[in-house]
Amino acid sequence: QVQLVESGGDSVQAGGSLKLSCIISGDTTDTSFSCMAWFRQAPGKEREGVATIDSDGDTVYADSVQARFTISLDNAKNTLYLQMNSLKPEDTAMYYCGLNLVYCGLNRRLYNQAIWGQGTQVTVSS
């Protein structure tokens, strides 16, 4: 069983930066072809995909975060990161790290079998 634990969320002012981390632990033997993803959910809104990275290192970003956020995976440390720059108030949300075996993209409806962390809160004030 794989466990994901996020950290790094905080309250920052608009224009600031944060780096989220997601530690991957447990039995990762069957996850070598997995997709790692960051999703977020604001109050009253549906969970939305932010960024994904696949086993080849290919990345996908939501249009709203393109050129501001960077997803990366350190396999030696079993840690997924999300570097967030030029933060905006609309980036305020709970951010979740996810591991998905069969699909790598931003469509949340294809993450029904995904493993999720507990989330870390990001609040951006204007």
C-alpha positions as a printed NumPy array, in Angstrom:
array([[  0.   ,   0.   ,   0.   ],
       [  1.285,   3.418,  -0.998],
       [  0.872,   6.462,   1.242],
       [  1.165,  10.1  ,   0.231],
       [  1.808,  12.935,   2.667],
       [  1.758,  16.553,   1.525],
       [  3.383,  19.523,   3.233],
       [  4.438,  23.064,   2.498],
       [  1.098,  24.831,   2.404],
       [  0.957,  28.271,   3.984],
       [ -0.616,  31.719,   3.835],
       [  1.177,  34.129,   1.512],
       [  0.522,  37.422,  -0.208],
       [ -0.206,  37.683,  -3.897],
       [  2.969,  37.522,  -5.932],
       [  4.667,  35.256,  -3.44 ],
       [  5.983,  31.726,  -3.833],
       [  5.52 ,  28.384,  -2.136],
       [  6.949,  24.911,  -2.68 ],
       [  4.726,  21.968,  -1.875],
       [  6.142,  18.522,  -1.167],
       [  4.558,  15.088,  -1.274],
       [  6.432,  12.19 ,   0.283],
       [  5.66 ,   8.821,  -1.302],
       [  6.037,   5.854,   1.047],
       [  5.006,   2.233,   1.313],
       [  5.135,  -0.424,  -1.383],
       [  6.02 ,   1.46 ,  -4.552],
       [  7.073,  -1.671,  -6.464],
       [  4.155,  -1.481,  -8.886],
       [  4.196,   2.28 ,  -9.322],
       [  7.11 ,   2.592, -11.741],
       [  4.726,   3.476, -14.577],
       [  2.495,   5.682, -12.501],
       [  1.404,   9.202, -12.958],
       [  1.954,  11.676, -10.159],
       [ -0.359,  14.644,  -9.988],
       [ -1.263,  17.759,  -8.066],
       [ -4.928,  18.651,  -7.823],
       [ -6.603,  21.409,  -5.842],
       [-10.024,  22.113,  -4.454],
       [-11.357,  25.475,  -3.358],
       [-14.406,  25.76 ,  -1.084],
       [-17.596,  25.171,  -3.037],
       [-15.739,  24.095,  -6.157],
       [-14.885,  20.783,  -7.743],
       [-11.407,  19.32 ,  -7.466],
       [ -9.349,  20.385, -10.468],
       [ -6.118,  19.168, -11.96 ],
       [ -3.127,  21.469, -11.606],
       [ -0.156,  19.531, -12.955],
       [  0.934,  15.986, -13.74 ],
       [  4.209,  14.196, -14.401],
       [  4.52 ,  10.716, -15.883],
       [  7.201,   8.044, -15.722],
       [  9.009,   9.609, -18.696],
       [  9.137,  12.968, -16.969],
       [  6.602,  14.522, -19.308],
       [  4.511,  17.205, -17.662],
       [  1.084,  18.691, -18.203],
       [ -0.188,  21.923, -16.657],
       [ -3.552,  23.557, -16.34 ],
       [ -3.768,  26.752, -18.38 ],
       [ -4.346,  28.75 , -15.202],
       [ -0.941,  27.807, -13.757],
       [  1.153,  27.442, -16.922],
       [  4.473,  29.299, -16.618],
       [  3.902,  29.931, -12.898],
       [  3.955,  26.416, -11.424],
       [  6.521,  23.652, -11.904],
       [  5.969,  19.991, -11.036],
       [  8.974,  17.752, -10.414],
       [  9.728,  14.31 ,  -9.032],
       [ 12.844,  13.325,  -7.112],
       [ 12.927,   9.539,  -7.384],
       [ 15.898,   9.234,  -5.03 ],
       [ 13.911,  10.969,  -2.293],
       [ 10.512,   9.532,  -3.302],
       [  9.186,  13.054,  -3.231],
       [  6.936,  14.988,  -5.582],
       [  7.171,  18.784,  -5.624],
       [  5.111,  21.7  ,  -6.844],
       [  6.956,  25.003,  -7.073],
       [  4.403,  27.799,  -7.19 ],
       [  5.476,  31.313,  -8.193],
       [  3.556,  34.524,  -8.788],
       [  0.718,  33.244,  -6.643],
       [ -2.721,  34.761,  -7.085],
       [ -5.723,  34.849,  -4.725],
       [ -7.492,  32.443,  -7.083],
       [ -4.793,  29.86 ,  -6.309],
       [ -6.243,  29.573,  -2.792],
       [ -7.289,  25.955,  -2.258],
       [ -6.489,  22.682,  -0.583],
       [ -3.778,  21.026,  -2.664],
       [ -3.697,  17.251,  -3.003],
       [ -1.006,  14.929,  -4.234],
       [ -2.254,  11.942,  -6.212],
       [ -0.873,   8.736,  -7.715],
       [ -2.716,   7.216, -10.659],
       [ -1.81 ,   3.999, -12.486],
       [ -3.874,   4.077, -15.653],
       [ -4.148,   7.671, -16.769],
       [ -1.971,  10.75 , -16.668],
       [ -3.795,  14.003, -17.278],
       [ -5.97 ,  16.661, -15.709],
       [ -9.38 ,  15.   , -16.054],
       [-10.409,  14.35 , -12.462],
       [-13.054,  11.857, -13.57 ],
       [-10.259,   9.464, -14.584],
       [ -8.765,   9.416, -11.103],
       [-11.382,   7.148,  -9.516],
       [ -8.75 ,   4.559,  -8.581],
       [ -6.091,   7.086,  -7.586],
       [ -4.369,   7.247,  -4.228],
       [ -4.541,  10.659,  -2.542],
       [ -2.828,  12.41 ,   0.301],
       [ -4.647,  14.333,   2.995],
       [ -3.979,  17.728,   1.421],
       [ -2.158,  20.899,   2.37 ],
       [ -3.809,  24.327,   2.497],
       [ -2.583,  27.216,   0.375],
       [ -4.065,  30.652,   1.049],
       [ -3.124,  33.66 ,  -1.059],
       [ -4.212,  37.108,   0.075],
       [ -4.447,  40.18 ,  -2.109]])
